[in-house]
Every structure is written in structure tokens, then in C-alpha cells.
PDB file of C-alpha atoms in Angstrom:
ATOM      1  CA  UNK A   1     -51.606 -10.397  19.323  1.00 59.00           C
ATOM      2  CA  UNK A   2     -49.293 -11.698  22.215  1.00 58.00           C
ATOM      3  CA  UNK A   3     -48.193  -8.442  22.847  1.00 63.00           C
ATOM      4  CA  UNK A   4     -51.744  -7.166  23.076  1.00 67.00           C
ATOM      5  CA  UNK A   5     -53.117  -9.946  25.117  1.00 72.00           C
ATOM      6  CA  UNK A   6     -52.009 -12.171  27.759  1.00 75.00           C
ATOM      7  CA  UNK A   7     -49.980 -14.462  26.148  1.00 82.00           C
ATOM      8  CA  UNK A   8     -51.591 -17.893  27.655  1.00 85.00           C
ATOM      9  CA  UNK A   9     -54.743 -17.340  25.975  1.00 85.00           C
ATOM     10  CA  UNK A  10     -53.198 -16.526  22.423  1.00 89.00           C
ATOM     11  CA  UNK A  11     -51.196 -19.714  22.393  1.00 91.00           C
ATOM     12  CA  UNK A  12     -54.230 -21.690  23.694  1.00 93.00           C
ATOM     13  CA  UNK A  13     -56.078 -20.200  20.391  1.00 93.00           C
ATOM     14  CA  UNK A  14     -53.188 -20.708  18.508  1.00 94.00           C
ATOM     15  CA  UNK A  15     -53.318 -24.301  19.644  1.00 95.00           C
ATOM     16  CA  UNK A  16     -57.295 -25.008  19.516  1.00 96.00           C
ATOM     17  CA  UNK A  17     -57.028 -24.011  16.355  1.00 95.00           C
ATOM     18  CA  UNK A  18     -53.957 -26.112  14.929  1.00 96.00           C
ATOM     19  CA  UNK A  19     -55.533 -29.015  16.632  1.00 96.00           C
ATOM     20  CA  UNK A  20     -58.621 -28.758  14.547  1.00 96.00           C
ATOM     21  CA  UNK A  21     -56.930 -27.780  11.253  1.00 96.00           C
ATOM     22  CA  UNK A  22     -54.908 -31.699  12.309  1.00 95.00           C
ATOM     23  CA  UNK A  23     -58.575 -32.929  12.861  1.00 96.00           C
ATOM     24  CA  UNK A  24     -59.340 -31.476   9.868  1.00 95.00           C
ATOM     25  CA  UNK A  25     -56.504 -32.945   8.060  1.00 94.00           C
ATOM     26  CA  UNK A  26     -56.928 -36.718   9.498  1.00 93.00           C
ATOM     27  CA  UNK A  27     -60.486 -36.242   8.219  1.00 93.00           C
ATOM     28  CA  UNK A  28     -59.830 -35.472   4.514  1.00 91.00           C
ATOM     29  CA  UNK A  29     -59.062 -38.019   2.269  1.00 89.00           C
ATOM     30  CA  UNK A  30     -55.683 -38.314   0.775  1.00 81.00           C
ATOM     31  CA  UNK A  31     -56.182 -37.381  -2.452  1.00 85.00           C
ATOM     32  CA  UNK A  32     -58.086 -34.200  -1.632  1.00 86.00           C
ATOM     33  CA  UNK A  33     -56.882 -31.017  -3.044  1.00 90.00           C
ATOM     34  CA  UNK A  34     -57.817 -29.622   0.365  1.00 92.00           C
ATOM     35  CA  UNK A  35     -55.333 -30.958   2.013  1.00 91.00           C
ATOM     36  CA  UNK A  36     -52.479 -28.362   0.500  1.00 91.00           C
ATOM     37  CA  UNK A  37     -55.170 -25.558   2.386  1.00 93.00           C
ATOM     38  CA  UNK A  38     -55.045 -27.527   5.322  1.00 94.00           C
ATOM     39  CA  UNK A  39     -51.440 -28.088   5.452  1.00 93.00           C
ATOM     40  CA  UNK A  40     -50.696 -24.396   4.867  1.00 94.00           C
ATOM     41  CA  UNK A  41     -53.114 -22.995   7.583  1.00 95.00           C
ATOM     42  CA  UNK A  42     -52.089 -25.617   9.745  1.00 94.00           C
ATOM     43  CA  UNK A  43     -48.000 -24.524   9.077  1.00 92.00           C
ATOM     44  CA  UNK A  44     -49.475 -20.644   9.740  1.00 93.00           C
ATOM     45  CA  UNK A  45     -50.926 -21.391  13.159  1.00 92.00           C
ATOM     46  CA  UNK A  46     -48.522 -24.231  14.058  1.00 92.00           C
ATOM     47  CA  UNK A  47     -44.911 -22.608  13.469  1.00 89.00           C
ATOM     48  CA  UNK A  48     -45.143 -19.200  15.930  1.00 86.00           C
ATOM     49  CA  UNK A  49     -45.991 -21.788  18.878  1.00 88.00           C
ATOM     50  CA  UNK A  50     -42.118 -22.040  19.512  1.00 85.00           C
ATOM     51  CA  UNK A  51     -41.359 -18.407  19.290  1.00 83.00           C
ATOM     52  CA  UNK A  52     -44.520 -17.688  21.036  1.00 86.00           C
ATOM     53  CA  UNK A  53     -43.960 -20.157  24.032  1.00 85.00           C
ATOM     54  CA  UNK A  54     -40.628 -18.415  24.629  1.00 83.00           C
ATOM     55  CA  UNK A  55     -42.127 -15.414  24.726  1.00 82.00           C
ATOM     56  CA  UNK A  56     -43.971 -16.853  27.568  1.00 82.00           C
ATOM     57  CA  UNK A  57     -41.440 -18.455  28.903  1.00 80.00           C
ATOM     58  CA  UNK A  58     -39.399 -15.106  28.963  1.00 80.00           C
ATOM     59  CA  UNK A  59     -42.152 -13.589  31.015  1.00 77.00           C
ATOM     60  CA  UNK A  60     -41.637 -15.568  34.299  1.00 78.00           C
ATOM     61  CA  UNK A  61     -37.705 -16.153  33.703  1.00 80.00           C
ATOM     62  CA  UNK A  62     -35.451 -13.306  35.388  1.00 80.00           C
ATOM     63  CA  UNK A  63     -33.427 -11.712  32.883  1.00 78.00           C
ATOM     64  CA  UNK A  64     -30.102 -12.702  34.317  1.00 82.00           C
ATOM     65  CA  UNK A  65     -31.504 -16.331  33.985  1.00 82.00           C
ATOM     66  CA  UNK A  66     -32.512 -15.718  30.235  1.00 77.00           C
ATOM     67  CA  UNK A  67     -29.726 -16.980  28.926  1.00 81.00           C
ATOM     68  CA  UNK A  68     -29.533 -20.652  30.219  1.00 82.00           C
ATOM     69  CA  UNK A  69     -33.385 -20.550  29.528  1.00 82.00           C
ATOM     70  CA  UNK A  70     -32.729 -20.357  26.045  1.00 82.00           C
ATOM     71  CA  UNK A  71     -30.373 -23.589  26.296  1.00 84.00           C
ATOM     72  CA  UNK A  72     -33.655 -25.170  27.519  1.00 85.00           C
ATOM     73  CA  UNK A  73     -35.507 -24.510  25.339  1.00 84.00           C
ATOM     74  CA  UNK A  74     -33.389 -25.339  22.555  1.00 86.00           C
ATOM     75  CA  UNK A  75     -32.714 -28.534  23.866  1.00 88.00           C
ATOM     76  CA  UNK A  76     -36.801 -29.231  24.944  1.00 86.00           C
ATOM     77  CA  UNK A  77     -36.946 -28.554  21.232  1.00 85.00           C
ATOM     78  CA  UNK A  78     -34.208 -30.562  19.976  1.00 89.00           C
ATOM     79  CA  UNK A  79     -35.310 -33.309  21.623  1.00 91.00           C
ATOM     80  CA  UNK A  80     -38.624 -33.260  19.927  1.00 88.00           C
ATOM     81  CA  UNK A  81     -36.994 -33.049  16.846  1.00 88.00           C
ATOM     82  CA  UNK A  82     -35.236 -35.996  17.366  1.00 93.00           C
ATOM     83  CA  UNK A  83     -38.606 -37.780  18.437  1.00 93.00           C
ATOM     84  CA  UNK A  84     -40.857 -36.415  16.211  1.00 92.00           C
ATOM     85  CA  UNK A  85     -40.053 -37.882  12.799  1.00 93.00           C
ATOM     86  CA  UNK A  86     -40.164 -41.439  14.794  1.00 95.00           C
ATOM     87  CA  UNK A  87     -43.684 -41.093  16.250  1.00 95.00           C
ATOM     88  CA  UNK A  88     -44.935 -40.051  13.173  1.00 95.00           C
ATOM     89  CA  UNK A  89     -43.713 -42.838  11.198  1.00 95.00           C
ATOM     90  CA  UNK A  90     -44.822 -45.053  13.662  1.00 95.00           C
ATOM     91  CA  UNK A  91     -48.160 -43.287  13.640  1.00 94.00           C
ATOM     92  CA  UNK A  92     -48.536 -43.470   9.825  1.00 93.00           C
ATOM     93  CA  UNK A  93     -47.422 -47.243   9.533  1.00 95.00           C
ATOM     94  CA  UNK A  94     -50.513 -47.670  11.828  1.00 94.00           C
ATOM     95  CA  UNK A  95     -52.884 -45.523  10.263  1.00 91.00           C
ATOM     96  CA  UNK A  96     -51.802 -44.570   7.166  1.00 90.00           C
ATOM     97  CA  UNK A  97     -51.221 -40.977   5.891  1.00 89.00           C
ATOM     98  CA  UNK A  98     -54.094 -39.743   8.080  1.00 91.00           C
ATOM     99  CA  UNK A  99     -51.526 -40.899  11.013  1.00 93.00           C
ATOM    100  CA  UNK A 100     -49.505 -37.688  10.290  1.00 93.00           C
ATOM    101  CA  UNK A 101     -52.394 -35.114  10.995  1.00 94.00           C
ATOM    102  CA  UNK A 102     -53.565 -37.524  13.887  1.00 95.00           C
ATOM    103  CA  UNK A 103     -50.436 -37.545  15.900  1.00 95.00           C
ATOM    104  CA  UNK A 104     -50.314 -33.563  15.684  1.00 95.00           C
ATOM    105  CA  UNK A 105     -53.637 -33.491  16.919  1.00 96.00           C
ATOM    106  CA  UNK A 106     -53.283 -35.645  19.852  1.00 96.00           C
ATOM    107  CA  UNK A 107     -49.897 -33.684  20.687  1.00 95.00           C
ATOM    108  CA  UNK A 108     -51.298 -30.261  20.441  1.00 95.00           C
ATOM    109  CA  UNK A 109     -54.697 -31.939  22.423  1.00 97.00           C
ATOM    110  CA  UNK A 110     -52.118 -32.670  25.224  1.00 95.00           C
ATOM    111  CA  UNK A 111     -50.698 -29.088  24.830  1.00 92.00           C
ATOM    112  CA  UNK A 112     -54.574 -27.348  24.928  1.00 94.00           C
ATOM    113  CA  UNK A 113     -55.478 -29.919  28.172  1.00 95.00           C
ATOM    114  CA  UNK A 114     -52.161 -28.257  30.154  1.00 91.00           C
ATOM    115  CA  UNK A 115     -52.472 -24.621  29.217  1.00 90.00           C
ATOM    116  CA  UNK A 116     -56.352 -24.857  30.223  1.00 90.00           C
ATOM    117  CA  UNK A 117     -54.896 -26.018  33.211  1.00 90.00           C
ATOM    118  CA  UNK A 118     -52.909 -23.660  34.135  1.00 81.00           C
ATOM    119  CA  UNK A 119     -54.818 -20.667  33.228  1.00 82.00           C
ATOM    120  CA  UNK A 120     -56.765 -21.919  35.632  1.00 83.00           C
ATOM    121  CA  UNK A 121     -54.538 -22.746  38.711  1.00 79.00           C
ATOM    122  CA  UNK A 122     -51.975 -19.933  38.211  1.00 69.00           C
ATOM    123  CA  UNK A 123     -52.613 -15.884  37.401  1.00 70.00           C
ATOM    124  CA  UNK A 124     -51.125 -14.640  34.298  1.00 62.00           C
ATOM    125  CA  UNK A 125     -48.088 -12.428  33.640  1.00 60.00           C
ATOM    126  CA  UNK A 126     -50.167  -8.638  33.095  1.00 56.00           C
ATOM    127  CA  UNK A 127     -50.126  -7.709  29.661  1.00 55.00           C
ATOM    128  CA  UNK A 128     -47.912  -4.434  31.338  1.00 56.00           C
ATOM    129  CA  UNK A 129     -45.322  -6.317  32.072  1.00 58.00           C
ATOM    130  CA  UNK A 130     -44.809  -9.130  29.212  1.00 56.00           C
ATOM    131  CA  UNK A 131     -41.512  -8.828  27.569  1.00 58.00           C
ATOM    132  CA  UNK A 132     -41.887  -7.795  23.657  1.00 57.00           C
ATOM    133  CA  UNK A 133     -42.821 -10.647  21.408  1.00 53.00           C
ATOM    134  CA  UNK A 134     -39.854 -11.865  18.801  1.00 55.00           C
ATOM    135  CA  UNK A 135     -41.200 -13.972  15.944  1.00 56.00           C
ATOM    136  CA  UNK A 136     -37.910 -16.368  15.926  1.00 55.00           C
ATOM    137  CA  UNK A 137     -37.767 -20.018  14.460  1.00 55.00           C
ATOM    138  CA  UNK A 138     -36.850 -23.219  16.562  1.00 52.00           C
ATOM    139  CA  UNK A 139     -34.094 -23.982  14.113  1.00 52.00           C
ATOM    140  CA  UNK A 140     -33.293 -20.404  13.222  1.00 55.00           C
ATOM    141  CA  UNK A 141     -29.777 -20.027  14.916  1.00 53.00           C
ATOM    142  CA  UNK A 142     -27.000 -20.367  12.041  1.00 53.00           C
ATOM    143  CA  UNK A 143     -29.618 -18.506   9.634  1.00 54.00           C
ATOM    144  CA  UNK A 144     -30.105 -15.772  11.495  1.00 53.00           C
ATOM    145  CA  UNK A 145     -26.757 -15.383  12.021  1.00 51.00           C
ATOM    146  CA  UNK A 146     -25.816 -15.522   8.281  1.00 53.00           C
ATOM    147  CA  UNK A 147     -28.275 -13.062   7.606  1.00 51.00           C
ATOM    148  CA  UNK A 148     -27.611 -10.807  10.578  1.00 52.00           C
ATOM    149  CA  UNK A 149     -23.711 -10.606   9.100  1.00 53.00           C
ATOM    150  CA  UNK A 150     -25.210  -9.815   5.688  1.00 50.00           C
ATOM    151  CA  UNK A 151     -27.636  -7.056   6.877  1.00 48.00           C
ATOM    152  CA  UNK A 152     -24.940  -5.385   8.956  1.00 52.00           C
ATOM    153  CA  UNK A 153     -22.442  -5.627   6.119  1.00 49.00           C
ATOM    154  CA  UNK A 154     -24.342  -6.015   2.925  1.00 46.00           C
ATOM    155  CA  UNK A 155     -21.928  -5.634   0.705  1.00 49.00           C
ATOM    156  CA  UNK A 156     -19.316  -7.875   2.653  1.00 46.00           C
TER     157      UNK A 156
END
């Protein structure tokens, strides 16, 4: 869909979205079966954000700059990695299980707030000129490696 549309208002569906699947979530008591249906649609709309917020990313970065970009955002990334597991613990000591859906719907509620924002104050990237969307994990460096060796030399 990225490719076919500009690429801000994808991610700020994406995002709407995984913010009320988390609502959703927080909502539900624990012991609901629903919560496996929520977890996986949430993980479906959640996961592409990284790959597809390079892909924006990529669209206002000179190529020659690309590279050290990509250090960025792996660190950006890291670092809420690193964070992440924290807040939510913190989160769910508060508020219980529900904590865990809550804190991913106030994050991605920050997320919506700043890309409404700036689909407002600054024109998009034409769909012409986007660079070509790659679905690639956050944490998908050594694997894709592996299996890039493999698939170039499958029987190595």
C-alpha cells in the first residue's frame, strides 16, 4: 500500500489502527480468549511500522546519506529496545496486565498526534518519487544475512 499511496497516510492508518487494537486489548479482560485475536492483529499492523518508517525515512534522505541513516535508525531502534521492556514492566506493576496494551497505546497515541502533525505542516514526498518499499525487520540483520548466504549458496 506504501508504494501505492503516500507513505504518511499509510503509517498513520497503520498506527490508528494498532492504537485501537492496544485499546482494544487494555479493554478485554485477562482471561479472554480474545485476547490471542487481539494480540495477533495487533503484531500484523504493529511490526511493518519499522520497515515502513524507513521507507519514509528513505524518501527525504539523499542516497549518498542512506547509509549513515540506517545507523540511525538502528540505533533510534535499539534504544527503544533497551527502554521498552522497562516501561512496560513498570506499566504493568501499576496496572496490571492491561498495563502492557496501555503503554502501546499511549506510545503509538504519541506517534498518531506527530504524523497528524506533520501531514499537516509539511507536503508529502509524491507517490512518483518514493523509493520502493522493503518489508525488513528492526532486528533482522544477522538473519538476513544467514539466509541471504543460504539462498545464494543453498547447498553450501
Amino acid at each position: 500500500l506504501s508504494d501505492r499511496y503516500p507513505r504518511r497516510v499509510v503509517i498513520l492508518a497503520v498506527a490508528i489502527t494498532s492504537c485501537g487494537l492496544s485499546a482494544i486489548g487494555g479493554l478485554l479482560p485477562g482471561s479472554s480468549i480474545l485476547l490471542v485475536v487481539v494480540n495477533l492483529l495487533f503484531g500484523a499492523f504493529v511490526f511493518p511500522l519499522y520497515g515502513q518508517l524507513v521507507a519514509l525515512g528513505n524518501d527525504w534522505i539523499p542516497p549518498e546519506r542512506r547509509q549513515a541513516a540506517a545507523a540511525g535508525f538502528v540505533m533510534i531502534s535499539s534504544l527503544g529496545c533497551i527502554t521498552s521492556p522497562m516501561v512496560i514492566a513498570m506499566s504493568m506493576s501499576v496496572f496490571g496486565p492491561a498495563g502492557y496494551f496501555w503503554t502501546h497505546a499511549a506510545v503509538l497515541a504519541i506517534l498518531v498526534a506527530y504524523l497528524s502533525y506533520r501531514t499537516r505542516v509539511r507536503e508529502a514526498v509524491p507517490v512518483e518519487r518514493q523509493s520502493p518499499f522493503k518489508p525488513i525487520l528492526a532486528r533482522s540483520g544477522s538473519i538476513a544475512h544467514t539466509v541471504g548466504r543460504w539462498v545464494m549458496h543453498p547447498l553450501a
